[in-house]
mmCIF file with all atom_site columns, C-alpha atoms in Angstrom:
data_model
loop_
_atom_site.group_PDB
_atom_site.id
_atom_site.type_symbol
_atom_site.label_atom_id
_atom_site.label_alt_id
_atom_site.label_comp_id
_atom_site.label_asym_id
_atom_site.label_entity_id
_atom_site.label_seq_id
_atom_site.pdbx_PDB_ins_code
_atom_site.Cartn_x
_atom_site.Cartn_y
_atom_site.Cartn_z
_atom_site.occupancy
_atom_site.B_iso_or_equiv
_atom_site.pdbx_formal_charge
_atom_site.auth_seq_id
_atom_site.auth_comp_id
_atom_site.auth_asym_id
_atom_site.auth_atom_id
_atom_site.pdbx_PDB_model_num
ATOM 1   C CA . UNK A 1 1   ? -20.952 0.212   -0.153 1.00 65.00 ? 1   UNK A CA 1
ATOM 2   C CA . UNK A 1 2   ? -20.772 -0.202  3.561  1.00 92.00 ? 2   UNK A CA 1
ATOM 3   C CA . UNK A 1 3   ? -17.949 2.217   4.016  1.00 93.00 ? 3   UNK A CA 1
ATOM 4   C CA . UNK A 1 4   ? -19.044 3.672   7.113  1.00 95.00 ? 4   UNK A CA 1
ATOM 5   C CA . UNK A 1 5   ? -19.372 0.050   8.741  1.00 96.00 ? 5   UNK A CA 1
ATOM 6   C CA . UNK A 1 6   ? -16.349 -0.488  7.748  1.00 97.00 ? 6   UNK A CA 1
ATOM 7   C CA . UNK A 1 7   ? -14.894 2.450   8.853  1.00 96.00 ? 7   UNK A CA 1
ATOM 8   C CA . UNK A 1 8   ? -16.148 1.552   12.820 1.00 97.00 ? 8   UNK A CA 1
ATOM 9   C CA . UNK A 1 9   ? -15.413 -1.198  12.567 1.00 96.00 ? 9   UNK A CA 1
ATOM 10  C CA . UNK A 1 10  ? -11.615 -0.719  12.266 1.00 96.00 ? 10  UNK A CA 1
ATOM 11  C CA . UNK A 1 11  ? -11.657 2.745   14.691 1.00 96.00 ? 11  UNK A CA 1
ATOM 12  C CA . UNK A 1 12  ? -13.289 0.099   16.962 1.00 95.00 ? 12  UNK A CA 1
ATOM 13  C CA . UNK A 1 13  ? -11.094 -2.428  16.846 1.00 94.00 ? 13  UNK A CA 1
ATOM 14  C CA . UNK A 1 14  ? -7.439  -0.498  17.058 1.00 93.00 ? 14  UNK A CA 1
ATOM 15  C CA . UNK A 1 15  ? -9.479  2.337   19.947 1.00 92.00 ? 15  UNK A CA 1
ATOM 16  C CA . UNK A 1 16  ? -10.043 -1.630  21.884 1.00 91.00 ? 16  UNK A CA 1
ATOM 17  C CA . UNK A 1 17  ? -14.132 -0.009  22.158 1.00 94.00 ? 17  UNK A CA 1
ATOM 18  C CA . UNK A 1 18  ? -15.662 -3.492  22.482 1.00 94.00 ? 18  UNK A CA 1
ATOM 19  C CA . UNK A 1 19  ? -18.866 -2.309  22.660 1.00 95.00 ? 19  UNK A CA 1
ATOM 20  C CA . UNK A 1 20  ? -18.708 -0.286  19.672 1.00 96.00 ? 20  UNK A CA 1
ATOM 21  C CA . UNK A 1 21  ? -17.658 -3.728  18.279 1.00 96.00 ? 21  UNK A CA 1
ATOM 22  C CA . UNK A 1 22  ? -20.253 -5.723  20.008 1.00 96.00 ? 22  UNK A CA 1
ATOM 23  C CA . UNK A 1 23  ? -23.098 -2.838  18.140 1.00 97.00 ? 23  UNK A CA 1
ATOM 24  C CA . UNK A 1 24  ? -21.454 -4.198  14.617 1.00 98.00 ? 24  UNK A CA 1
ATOM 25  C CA . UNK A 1 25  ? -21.858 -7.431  15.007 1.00 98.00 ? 25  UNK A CA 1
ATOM 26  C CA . UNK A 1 26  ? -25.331 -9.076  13.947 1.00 97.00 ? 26  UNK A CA 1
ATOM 27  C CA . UNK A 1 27  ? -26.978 -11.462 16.305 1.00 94.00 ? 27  UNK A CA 1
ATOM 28  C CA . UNK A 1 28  ? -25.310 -14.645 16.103 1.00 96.00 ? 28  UNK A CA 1
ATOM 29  C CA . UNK A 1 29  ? -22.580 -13.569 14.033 1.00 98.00 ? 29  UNK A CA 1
ATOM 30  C CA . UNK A 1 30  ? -19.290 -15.765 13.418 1.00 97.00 ? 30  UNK A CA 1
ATOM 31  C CA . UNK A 1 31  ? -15.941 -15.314 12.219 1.00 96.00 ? 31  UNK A CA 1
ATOM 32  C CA . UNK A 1 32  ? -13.916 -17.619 10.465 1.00 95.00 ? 32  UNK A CA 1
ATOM 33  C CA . UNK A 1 33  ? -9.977  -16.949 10.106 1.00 92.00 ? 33  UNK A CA 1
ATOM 34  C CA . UNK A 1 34  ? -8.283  -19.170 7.876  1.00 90.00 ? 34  UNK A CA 1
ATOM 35  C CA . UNK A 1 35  ? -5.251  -21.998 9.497  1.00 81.00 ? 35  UNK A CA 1
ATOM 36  C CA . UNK A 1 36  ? -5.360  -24.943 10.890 1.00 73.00 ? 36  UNK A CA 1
ATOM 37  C CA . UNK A 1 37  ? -8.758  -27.032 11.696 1.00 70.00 ? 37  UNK A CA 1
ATOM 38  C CA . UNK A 1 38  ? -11.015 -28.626 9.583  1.00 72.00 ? 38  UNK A CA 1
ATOM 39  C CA . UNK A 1 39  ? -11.559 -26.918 6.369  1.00 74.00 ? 39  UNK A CA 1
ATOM 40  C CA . UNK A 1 40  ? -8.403  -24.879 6.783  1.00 78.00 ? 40  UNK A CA 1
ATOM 41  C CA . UNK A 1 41  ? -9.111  -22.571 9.544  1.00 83.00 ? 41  UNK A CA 1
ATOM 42  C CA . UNK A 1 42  ? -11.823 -22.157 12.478 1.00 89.00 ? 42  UNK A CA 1
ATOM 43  C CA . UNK A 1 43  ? -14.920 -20.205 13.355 1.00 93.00 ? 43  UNK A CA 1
ATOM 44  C CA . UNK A 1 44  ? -15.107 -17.328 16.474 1.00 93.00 ? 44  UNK A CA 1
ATOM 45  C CA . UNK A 1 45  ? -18.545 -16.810 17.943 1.00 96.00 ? 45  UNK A CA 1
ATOM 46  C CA . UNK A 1 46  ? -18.935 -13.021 18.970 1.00 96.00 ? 46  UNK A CA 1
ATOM 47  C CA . UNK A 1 47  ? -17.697 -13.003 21.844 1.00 96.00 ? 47  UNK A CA 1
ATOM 48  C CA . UNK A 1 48  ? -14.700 -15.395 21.590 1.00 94.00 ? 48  UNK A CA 1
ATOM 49  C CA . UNK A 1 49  ? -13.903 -12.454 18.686 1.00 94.00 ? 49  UNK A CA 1
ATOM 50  C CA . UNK A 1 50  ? -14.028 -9.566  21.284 1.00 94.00 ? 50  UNK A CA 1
ATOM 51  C CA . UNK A 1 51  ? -11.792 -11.197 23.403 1.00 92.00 ? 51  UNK A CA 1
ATOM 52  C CA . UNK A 1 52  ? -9.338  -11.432 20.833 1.00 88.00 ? 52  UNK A CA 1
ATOM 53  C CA . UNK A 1 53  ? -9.548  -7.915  19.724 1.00 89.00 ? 53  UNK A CA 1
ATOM 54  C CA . UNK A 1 54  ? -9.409  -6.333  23.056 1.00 89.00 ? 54  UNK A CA 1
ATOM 55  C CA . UNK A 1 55  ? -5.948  -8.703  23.584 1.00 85.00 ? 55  UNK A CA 1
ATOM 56  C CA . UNK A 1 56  ? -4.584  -7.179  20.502 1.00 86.00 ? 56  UNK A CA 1
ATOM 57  C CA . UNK A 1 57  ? -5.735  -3.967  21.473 1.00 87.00 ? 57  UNK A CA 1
ATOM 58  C CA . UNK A 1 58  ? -3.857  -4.245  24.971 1.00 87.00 ? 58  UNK A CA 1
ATOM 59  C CA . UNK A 1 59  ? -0.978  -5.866  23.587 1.00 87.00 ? 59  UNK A CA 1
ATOM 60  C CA . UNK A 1 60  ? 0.137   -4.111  20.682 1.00 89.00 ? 60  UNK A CA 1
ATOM 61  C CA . UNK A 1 61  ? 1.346   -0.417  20.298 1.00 91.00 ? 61  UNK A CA 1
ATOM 62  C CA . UNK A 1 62  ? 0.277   1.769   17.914 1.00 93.00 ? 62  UNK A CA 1
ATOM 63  C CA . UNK A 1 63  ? -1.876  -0.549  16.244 1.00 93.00 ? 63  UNK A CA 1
ATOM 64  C CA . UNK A 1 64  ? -3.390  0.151   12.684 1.00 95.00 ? 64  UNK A CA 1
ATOM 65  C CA . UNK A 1 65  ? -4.659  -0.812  9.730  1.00 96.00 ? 65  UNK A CA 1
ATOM 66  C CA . UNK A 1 66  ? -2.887  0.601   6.588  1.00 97.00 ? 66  UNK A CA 1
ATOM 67  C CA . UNK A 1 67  ? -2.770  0.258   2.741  1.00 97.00 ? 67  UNK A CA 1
ATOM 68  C CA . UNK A 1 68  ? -6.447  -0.220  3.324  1.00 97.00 ? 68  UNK A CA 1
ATOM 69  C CA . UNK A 1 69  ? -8.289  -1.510  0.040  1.00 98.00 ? 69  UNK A CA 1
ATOM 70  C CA . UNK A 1 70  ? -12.287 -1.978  -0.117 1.00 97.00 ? 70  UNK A CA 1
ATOM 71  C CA . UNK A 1 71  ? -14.925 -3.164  -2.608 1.00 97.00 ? 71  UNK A CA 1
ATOM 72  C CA . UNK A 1 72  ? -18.486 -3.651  -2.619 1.00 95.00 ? 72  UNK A CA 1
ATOM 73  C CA . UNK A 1 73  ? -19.852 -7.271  -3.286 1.00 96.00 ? 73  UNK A CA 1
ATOM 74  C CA . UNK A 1 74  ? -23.122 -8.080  -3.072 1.00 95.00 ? 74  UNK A CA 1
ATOM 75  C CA . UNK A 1 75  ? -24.887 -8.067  0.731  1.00 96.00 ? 75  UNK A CA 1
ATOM 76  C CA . UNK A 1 76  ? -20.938 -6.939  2.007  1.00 97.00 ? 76  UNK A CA 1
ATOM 77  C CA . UNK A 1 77  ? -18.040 -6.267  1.047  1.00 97.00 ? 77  UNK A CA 1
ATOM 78  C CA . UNK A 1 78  ? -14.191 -7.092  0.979  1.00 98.00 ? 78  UNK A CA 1
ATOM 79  C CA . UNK A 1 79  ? -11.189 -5.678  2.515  1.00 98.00 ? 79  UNK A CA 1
ATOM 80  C CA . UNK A 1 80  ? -7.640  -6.137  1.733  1.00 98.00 ? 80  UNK A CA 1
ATOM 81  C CA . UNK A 1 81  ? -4.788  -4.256  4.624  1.00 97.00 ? 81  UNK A CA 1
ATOM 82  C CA . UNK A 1 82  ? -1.987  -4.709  6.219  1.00 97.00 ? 82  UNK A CA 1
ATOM 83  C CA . UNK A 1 83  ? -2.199  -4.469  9.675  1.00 94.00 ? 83  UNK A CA 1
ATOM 84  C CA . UNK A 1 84  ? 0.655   -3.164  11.504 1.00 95.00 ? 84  UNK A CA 1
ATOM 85  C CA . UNK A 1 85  ? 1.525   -2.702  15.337 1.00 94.00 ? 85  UNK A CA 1
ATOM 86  C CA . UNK A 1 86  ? 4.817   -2.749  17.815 1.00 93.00 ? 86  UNK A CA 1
ATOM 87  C CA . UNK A 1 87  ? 4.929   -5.830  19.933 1.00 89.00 ? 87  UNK A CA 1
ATOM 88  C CA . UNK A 1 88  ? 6.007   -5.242  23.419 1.00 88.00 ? 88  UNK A CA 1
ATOM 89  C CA . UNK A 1 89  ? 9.992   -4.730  23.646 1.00 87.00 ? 89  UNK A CA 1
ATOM 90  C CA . UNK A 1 90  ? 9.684   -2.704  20.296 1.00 90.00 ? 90  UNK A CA 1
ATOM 91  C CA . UNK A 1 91  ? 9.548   -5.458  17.854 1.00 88.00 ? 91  UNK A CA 1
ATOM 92  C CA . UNK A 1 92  ? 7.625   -4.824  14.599 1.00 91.00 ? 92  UNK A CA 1
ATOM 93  C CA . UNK A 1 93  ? 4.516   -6.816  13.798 1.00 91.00 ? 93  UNK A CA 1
ATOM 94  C CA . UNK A 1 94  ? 2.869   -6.860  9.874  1.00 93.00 ? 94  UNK A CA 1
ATOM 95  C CA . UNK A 1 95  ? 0.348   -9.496  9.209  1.00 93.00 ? 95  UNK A CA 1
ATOM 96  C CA . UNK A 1 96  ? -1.358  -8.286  5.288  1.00 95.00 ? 96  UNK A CA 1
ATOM 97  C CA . UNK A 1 97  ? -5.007  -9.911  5.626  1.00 96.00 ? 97  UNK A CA 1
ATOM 98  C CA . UNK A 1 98  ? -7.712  -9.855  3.807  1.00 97.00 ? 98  UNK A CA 1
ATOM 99  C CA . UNK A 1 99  ? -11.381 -9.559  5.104  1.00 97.00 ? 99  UNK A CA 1
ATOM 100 C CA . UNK A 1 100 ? -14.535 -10.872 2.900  1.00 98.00 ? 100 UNK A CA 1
ATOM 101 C CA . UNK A 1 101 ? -17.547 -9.192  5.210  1.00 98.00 ? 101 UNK A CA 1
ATOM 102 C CA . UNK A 1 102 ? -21.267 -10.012 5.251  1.00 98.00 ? 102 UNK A CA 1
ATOM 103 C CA . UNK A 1 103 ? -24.044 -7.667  5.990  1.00 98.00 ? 103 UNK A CA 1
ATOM 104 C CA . UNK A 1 104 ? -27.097 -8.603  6.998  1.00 97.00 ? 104 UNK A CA 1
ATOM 105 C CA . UNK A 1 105 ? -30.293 -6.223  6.503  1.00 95.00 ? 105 UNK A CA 1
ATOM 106 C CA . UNK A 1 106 ? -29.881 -4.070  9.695  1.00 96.00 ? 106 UNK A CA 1
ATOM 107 C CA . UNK A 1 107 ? -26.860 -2.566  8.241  1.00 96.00 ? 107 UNK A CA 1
ATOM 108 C CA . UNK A 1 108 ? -24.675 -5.074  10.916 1.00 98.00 ? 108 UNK A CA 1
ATOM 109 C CA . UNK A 1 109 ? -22.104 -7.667  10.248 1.00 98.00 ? 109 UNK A CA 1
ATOM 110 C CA . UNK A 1 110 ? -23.128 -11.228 10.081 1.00 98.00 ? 110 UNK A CA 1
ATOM 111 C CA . UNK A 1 111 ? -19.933 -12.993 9.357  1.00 98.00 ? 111 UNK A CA 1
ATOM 112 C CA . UNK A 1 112 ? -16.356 -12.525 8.466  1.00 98.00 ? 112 UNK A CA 1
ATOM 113 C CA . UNK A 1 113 ? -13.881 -14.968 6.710  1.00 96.00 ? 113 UNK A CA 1
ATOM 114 C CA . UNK A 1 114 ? -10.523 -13.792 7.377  1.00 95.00 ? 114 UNK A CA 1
ATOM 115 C CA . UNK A 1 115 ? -7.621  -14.797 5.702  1.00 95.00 ? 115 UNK A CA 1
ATOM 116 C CA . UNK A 1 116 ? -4.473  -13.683 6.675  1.00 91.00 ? 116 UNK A CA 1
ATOM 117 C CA . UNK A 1 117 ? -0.944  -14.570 6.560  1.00 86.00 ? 117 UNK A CA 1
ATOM 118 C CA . UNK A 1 118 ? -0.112  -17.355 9.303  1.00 73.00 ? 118 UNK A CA 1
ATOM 119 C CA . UNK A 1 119 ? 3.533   -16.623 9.022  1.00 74.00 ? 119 UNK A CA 1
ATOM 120 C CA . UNK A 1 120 ? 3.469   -12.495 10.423 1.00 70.00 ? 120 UNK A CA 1
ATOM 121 C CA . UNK A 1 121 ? 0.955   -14.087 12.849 1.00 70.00 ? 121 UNK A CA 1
ATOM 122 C CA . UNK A 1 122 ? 3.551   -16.203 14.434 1.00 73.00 ? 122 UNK A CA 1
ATOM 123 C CA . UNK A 1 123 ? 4.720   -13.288 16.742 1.00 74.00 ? 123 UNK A CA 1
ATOM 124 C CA . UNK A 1 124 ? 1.576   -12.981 18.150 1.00 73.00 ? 124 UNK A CA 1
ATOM 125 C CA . UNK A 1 125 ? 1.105   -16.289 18.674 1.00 75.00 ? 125 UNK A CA 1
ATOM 126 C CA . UNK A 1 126 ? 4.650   -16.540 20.814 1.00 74.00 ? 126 UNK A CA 1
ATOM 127 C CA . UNK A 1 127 ? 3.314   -13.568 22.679 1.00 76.00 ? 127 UNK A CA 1
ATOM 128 C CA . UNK A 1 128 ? -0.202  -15.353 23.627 1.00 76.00 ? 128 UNK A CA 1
ATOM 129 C CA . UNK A 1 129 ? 1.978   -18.368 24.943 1.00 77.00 ? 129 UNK A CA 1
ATOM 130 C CA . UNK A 1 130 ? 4.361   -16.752 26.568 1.00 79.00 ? 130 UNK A CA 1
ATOM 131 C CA . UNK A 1 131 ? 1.644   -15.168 28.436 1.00 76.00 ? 131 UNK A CA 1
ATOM 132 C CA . UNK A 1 132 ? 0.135   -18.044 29.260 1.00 81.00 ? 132 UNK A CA 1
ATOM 133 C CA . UNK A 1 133 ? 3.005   -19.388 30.309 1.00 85.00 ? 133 UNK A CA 1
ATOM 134 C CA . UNK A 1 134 ? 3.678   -16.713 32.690 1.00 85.00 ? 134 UNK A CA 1
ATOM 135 C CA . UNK A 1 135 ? 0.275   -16.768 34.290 1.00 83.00 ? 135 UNK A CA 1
ATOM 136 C CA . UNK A 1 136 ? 0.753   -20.982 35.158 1.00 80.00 ? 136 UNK A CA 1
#
């Protein structure tokens, strides 16, 4: 099991240490989240990813991952969690997800397929436009 990975990975990810992240990631390395696009969702390179993650990082208070659940598949593993955060102004933010990870031989992650509920993303998604919108 890659529990340690996995581990980094989220301390990573909610500590905004992109170049912890960067270290996990395989060369060429993509992540898919499930939504709109073709085939139901679209596909982060690397770097496109980090960007994200350090937003969410910035942007979200006490941002965590709980009711963590993990098993081993072959060459990865999967992760099912909730993760929770405050937006800015106090608001609450839950999104449950669930992560299907693959490892490559180096021990690093090669791709994720993310699927995670659209619906609790919807704050975030007012918060990225409203940002946008404030920058213009």
């Amino acid at each position: 099991m890659h529990e340690e990975l996995a581990d980094r990975f989220i301390a990573a990810i909610t500590g905004g240490d992109v170049d912890t992240l960067r270290s996990l990631y395989a060369p060429g390395a993509l992540i898919w989240h499930n939504g709109p696009g073709p085939g139901g969702g679209s596909e982060q390179s690397v770097d496109d990813n980090l960007r994200t993650l350090r937003w969410l990082s910035r942007n979200l208070g006490d941002l965590r991952y709980e009711e963590i659940r993990r098993d081993a598949l072959p060459g990865g593993y999967v992760q099912r969690h909730v993760l929770r955060g405050t937006l800015p102004g106090g608001t609450p933010l839950e999104i449950a997800a669930c992560l299907f990870v693959t490892v490559d031989g180096s021990g690093r992650i090669a791709r994720i397929e993310e699927y995670a509920d659209t619906r609790g993303s919807d704050p975030l998604r007012d918060l990225a436009a409203a940002r946008r919108a404030a920058r213009a």
